[in-house]
Amino acid sequence: MGKLCIPIVETTMGKALIAIKKANRLADLIELRVDYLRNLELPLLLQNRKKPFIVTNRKKEEGGQYRGEERERLGVLQEAIDLGADYIDVELATQRSWLQDLVRNKGGTQVILSFHDFRRTPSLKELQRISWRMIQLGADVVKVVPFARSWEDNLNILSLIPFAKKRKQKIVAFCMGEKGKLSRIFSPFLGAAWTYASLSQSRTSAPGQLTARELTDIWGKLR
């Protein structure tokens, strides 16, 4: 069976805490999308956690909700490290010096370096080059998520998983969009560290995201 990460995309602390309780029953990991939260209290969210947590503070240009200063955005990720978060997710497009600071000061937290392309899926060679850049920067987990414009795009992104495995590199790789759903389903079976699914259809964090129930039902039929 694949590993499942459920993103929490609520706008208030109260709703986020309720969603975390629900996610605990279904998820192997939980992603805190703190860019959605209006009044963030990170220590409260991270205390007494039952599953590994990923803290993500995604800016608007990368498909998130954060619109403030970059230094403050990355400061939240450093706070997550200081609080002992299991993972942080930071974009490859982040200013290199700040990215290197986070990797250097990560302590016991694992750093996910992520790349998103909301228009297309690059060629396999290009995807490999992007992944190699992230490996060289010290990523604990490489995350590559382009947009599928054709069914063949699923093959490109899934072919990236053996590339990473040969280098003993943890990877999360799948396509967004309706035509990318196949890669979301099958990537863990090829060796991806996990895939993402939402608590409900109204709480998706990216196009083409299945619900946790839908995904686990499909996995159950494939066993």
Short mmCIF file of C-alpha atoms in Angstrom, two decimals:
data_model
loop_
_atom_site.label_atom_id
_atom_site.label_comp_id
_atom_site.label_asym_id
_atom_site.label_seq_id
_atom_site.Cartn_x
_atom_site.Cartn_y
_atom_site.Cartn_z
CA MET A 1 0.00 0.00 0.00
CA GLY A 2 1.09 3.56 -0.67
CA LYS A 3 1.61 6.22 1.93
CA LEU A 4 -0.99 8.97 2.10
CA CYS A 5 -0.51 12.62 3.05
CA ILE A 6 -3.58 14.75 3.76
CA PRO A 7 -3.26 18.55 3.48
CA ILE A 8 -5.04 20.79 6.01
CA VAL A 9 -6.32 23.85 4.13
CA GLU A 10 -8.56 25.52 6.73
CA THR A 11 -8.59 29.27 7.35
CA THR A 12 -9.07 29.27 11.15
CA MET A 13 -7.23 27.52 13.97
CA GLY A 14 -10.43 25.92 15.27
CA LYS A 15 -11.29 24.37 11.91
CA ALA A 16 -7.69 23.28 11.38
CA LEU A 17 -7.61 21.42 14.71
CA ILE A 18 -10.87 19.63 13.85
CA ALA A 19 -9.53 18.71 10.40
CA ILE A 20 -6.32 17.33 11.94
CA LYS A 21 -8.39 15.02 14.18
CA LYS A 22 -10.23 13.71 11.11
CA ALA A 23 -7.01 13.34 9.11
CA ASN A 24 -5.37 11.34 11.90
CA ARG A 25 -7.76 8.47 11.12
CA LEU A 26 -6.82 8.27 7.44
CA ALA A 27 -3.37 9.76 6.89
CA ASP A 28 0.19 8.48 7.20
CA LEU A 29 1.36 12.12 7.15
CA ILE A 30 -0.41 15.47 7.54
CA GLU A 31 0.53 18.64 5.67
CA LEU A 32 -0.18 21.91 7.45
CA ARG A 33 -0.83 24.47 4.71
CA VAL A 34 -0.21 27.42 6.99
CA ASP A 35 -0.57 29.85 4.06
CA TYR A 36 -4.34 29.31 4.37
CA LEU A 37 -4.48 30.21 8.07
CA ARG A 38 -5.40 33.75 9.11
CA ASN A 39 -4.23 33.58 12.76
CA LEU A 40 -1.45 31.03 12.85
CA GLU A 41 -0.46 29.47 16.17
CA LEU A 42 2.13 26.95 15.04
CA PRO A 43 3.07 25.58 18.50
CA LEU A 44 -0.59 24.68 19.12
CA LEU A 45 -0.85 22.85 15.79
CA LEU A 46 2.37 20.90 16.29
CA GLN A 47 1.90 19.83 19.90
CA ASN A 48 0.63 16.33 20.71
CA ARG A 49 0.70 15.30 17.06
CA LYS A 50 -0.09 11.67 16.28
CA LYS A 51 1.31 11.60 12.72
CA PRO A 52 4.39 13.17 11.07
CA PHE A 53 3.66 16.77 10.04
CA ILE A 54 4.83 18.71 6.99
CA VAL A 55 4.73 22.50 7.40
CA THR A 56 4.20 24.32 4.09
CA ASN A 57 3.84 28.09 3.60
CA ARG A 58 3.14 28.30 -0.13
CA LYS A 59 3.24 31.66 -1.89
CA LYS A 60 0.67 32.73 -4.48
CA GLU A 61 3.02 32.25 -7.45
CA GLU A 62 3.47 28.59 -6.46
CA GLY A 63 -0.24 27.85 -6.08
CA GLY A 64 -0.57 28.94 -2.44
CA GLN A 65 -2.31 31.70 -0.51
CA TYR A 66 0.62 33.58 1.05
CA ARG A 67 1.02 37.16 -0.20
CA GLY A 68 3.32 38.76 2.39
CA GLU A 69 7.05 39.36 2.68
CA GLU A 70 9.34 36.51 1.68
CA ARG A 71 11.47 36.83 4.81
CA GLU A 72 8.38 36.41 7.01
CA ARG A 73 7.14 33.47 4.92
CA LEU A 74 10.42 31.61 5.36
CA GLY A 75 10.58 32.68 9.01
CA VAL A 76 7.51 30.52 9.63
CA LEU A 77 9.37 27.53 8.18
CA GLN A 78 12.35 28.25 10.44
CA GLU A 79 9.94 28.43 13.39
CA ALA A 80 8.59 25.02 12.37
CA ILE A 81 12.16 23.67 12.42
CA ASP A 82 12.75 25.21 15.85
CA LEU A 83 9.54 23.57 17.11
CA GLY A 84 10.72 20.16 15.85
CA ALA A 85 8.42 19.72 12.84
CA ASP A 86 9.01 16.43 11.03
CA TYR A 87 9.24 18.11 7.61
CA ILE A 88 9.14 21.52 5.99
CA ASP A 89 8.32 22.03 2.30
CA VAL A 90 10.17 24.87 0.56
CA GLU A 91 10.13 25.72 -3.13
CA LEU A 92 13.18 25.32 -5.38
CA ALA A 93 12.40 28.80 -6.77
CA THR A 94 13.16 30.35 -3.35
CA GLN A 95 16.15 32.71 -3.26
CA ARG A 96 19.15 30.40 -3.09
CA SER A 97 20.85 31.96 -0.04
CA TRP A 98 17.66 31.70 2.05
CA LEU A 99 17.08 28.16 0.85
CA GLN A 100 20.62 27.20 1.86
CA ASP A 101 20.07 28.79 5.30
CA LEU A 102 17.01 26.60 5.89
CA VAL A 103 18.87 23.45 4.82
CA ARG A 104 21.87 24.40 6.98
CA ASN A 105 19.73 25.11 10.06
CA LYS A 106 17.25 22.23 9.66
CA GLY A 107 18.23 20.39 12.85
CA GLY A 108 16.20 17.19 13.07
CA THR A 109 13.65 18.36 10.49
CA GLN A 110 13.69 16.90 6.97
CA VAL A 111 13.59 19.41 4.13
CA ILE A 112 11.32 18.77 1.14
CA LEU A 113 12.46 20.82 -1.86
CA SER A 114 9.53 21.23 -4.24
CA PHE A 115 9.09 22.17 -7.89
CA HIS A 116 5.72 22.93 -9.50
CA ASP A 117 4.79 23.65 -13.12
CA PHE A 118 1.15 24.64 -13.49
CA ARG A 119 1.23 24.76 -17.29
CA ARG A 120 2.84 21.53 -18.51
CA THR A 121 5.00 18.49 -17.79
CA PRO A 122 8.61 19.01 -18.88
CA SER A 123 10.54 16.27 -20.71
CA LEU A 124 12.03 13.47 -18.62
CA LYS A 125 15.54 14.89 -19.16
CA GLU A 126 14.40 18.28 -17.89
CA LEU A 127 12.67 16.68 -14.89
CA GLN A 128 15.88 14.81 -14.11
CA ARG A 129 17.91 18.04 -14.28
CA ILE A 130 15.48 19.75 -11.90
CA SER A 131 15.63 16.80 -9.49
CA TRP A 132 19.42 16.73 -9.60
CA ARG A 133 19.54 20.44 -8.66
CA MET A 134 17.43 19.72 -5.60
CA ILE A 135 19.58 16.73 -4.63
CA GLN A 136 22.70 18.90 -4.87
CA LEU A 137 21.09 21.54 -2.66
CA GLY A 138 20.68 18.95 0.10
CA ALA A 139 17.01 17.96 -0.17
CA ASP A 140 15.97 15.14 2.13
CA VAL A 141 12.92 14.67 -0.11
CA VAL A 142 12.63 15.83 -3.73
CA LYS A 143 9.08 16.79 -4.75
CA VAL A 144 8.32 17.34 -8.45
CA VAL A 145 4.73 18.16 -9.44
CA PRO A 146 3.99 19.37 -13.00
CA PHE A 147 0.64 19.65 -14.79
CA ALA A 148 -0.51 16.81 -17.07
CA ARG A 149 -1.75 17.94 -20.46
CA SER A 150 -1.78 14.42 -21.88
CA TRP A 151 -1.95 10.84 -20.60
CA GLU A 152 1.69 10.39 -21.67
CA ASP A 153 2.75 13.01 -19.13
CA ASN A 154 2.02 10.45 -16.40
CA LEU A 155 4.73 8.21 -17.86
CA ASN A 156 7.27 11.04 -17.81
CA ILE A 157 6.72 11.89 -14.15
CA LEU A 158 6.52 8.26 -13.00
CA SER A 159 9.82 7.55 -14.82
CA LEU A 160 11.45 10.07 -12.50
CA ILE A 161 10.92 7.80 -9.49
CA PRO A 162 13.43 5.09 -10.58
CA PHE A 163 15.91 7.91 -11.38
CA ALA A 164 15.71 9.05 -7.75
CA LYS A 165 15.70 5.53 -6.31
CA LYS A 166 18.98 4.71 -8.11
CA ARG A 167 20.49 7.66 -6.26
CA LYS A 168 18.96 6.55 -2.93
CA GLN A 169 16.95 9.78 -2.92
CA LYS A 170 13.46 10.02 -1.41
CA ILE A 171 11.05 11.46 -3.96
CA VAL A 172 7.42 12.55 -4.29
CA ALA A 173 6.43 12.81 -7.96
CA PHE A 174 3.06 13.00 -9.69
CA CYS A 175 1.08 15.24 -12.05
CA MET A 176 -1.63 17.74 -11.26
CA GLY A 177 -4.81 18.02 -13.32
CA GLU A 178 -7.54 15.59 -14.36
CA LYS A 179 -5.18 13.68 -16.66
CA GLY A 180 -2.63 13.42 -13.86
CA LYS A 181 -4.80 11.38 -11.50
CA LEU A 182 -3.19 8.13 -12.66
CA SER A 183 0.21 9.28 -11.43
CA ARG A 184 -1.26 10.26 -8.05
CA ILE A 185 -2.61 6.73 -7.67
CA PHE A 186 0.40 4.75 -8.88
CA SER A 187 3.43 6.81 -7.77
CA PRO A 188 3.72 5.15 -4.31
CA PHE A 189 3.67 1.68 -5.92
CA LEU A 190 6.75 2.67 -7.94
CA GLY A 191 8.57 3.84 -4.84
CA ALA A 192 7.47 7.43 -4.22
CA ALA A 193 7.61 8.34 -0.52
CA TRP A 194 3.91 9.30 -0.47
CA THR A 195 1.07 10.87 -2.45
CA TYR A 196 -1.51 13.51 -1.49
CA ALA A 197 -5.28 13.28 -1.09
CA SER A 198 -7.83 15.61 0.50
CA LEU A 199 -10.27 15.12 3.37
CA SER A 200 -13.15 16.07 1.05
CA GLN A 201 -13.81 17.39 -2.46
CA SER A 202 -14.20 20.92 -1.05
CA ARG A 203 -10.79 20.79 0.68
CA THR A 204 -8.42 19.99 -2.18
CA SER A 205 -5.08 21.82 -2.31
CA ALA A 206 -4.29 21.24 -6.00
CA PRO A 207 -6.13 20.45 -9.26
CA GLY A 208 -6.87 16.77 -9.82
CA GLN A 209 -6.48 15.82 -6.16
CA LEU A 210 -8.54 12.78 -5.16
CA THR A 211 -10.14 12.48 -1.72
CA ALA A 212 -8.53 10.14 0.79
CA ARG A 213 -11.56 7.84 0.63
CA GLU A 214 -11.44 7.68 -3.18
CA LEU A 215 -7.73 6.92 -3.18
CA THR A 216 -7.83 4.23 -0.50
CA ASP A 217 -10.81 2.59 -2.22
CA ILE A 218 -8.84 2.41 -5.48
CA TRP A 219 -5.76 1.07 -3.69
CA GLY A 220 -7.96 -1.57 -2.02
CA LYS A 221 -9.15 -2.80 -5.43
CA LEU A 222 -5.59 -2.95 -6.76
CA ARG A 223 -4.28 -5.19 -3.97
#
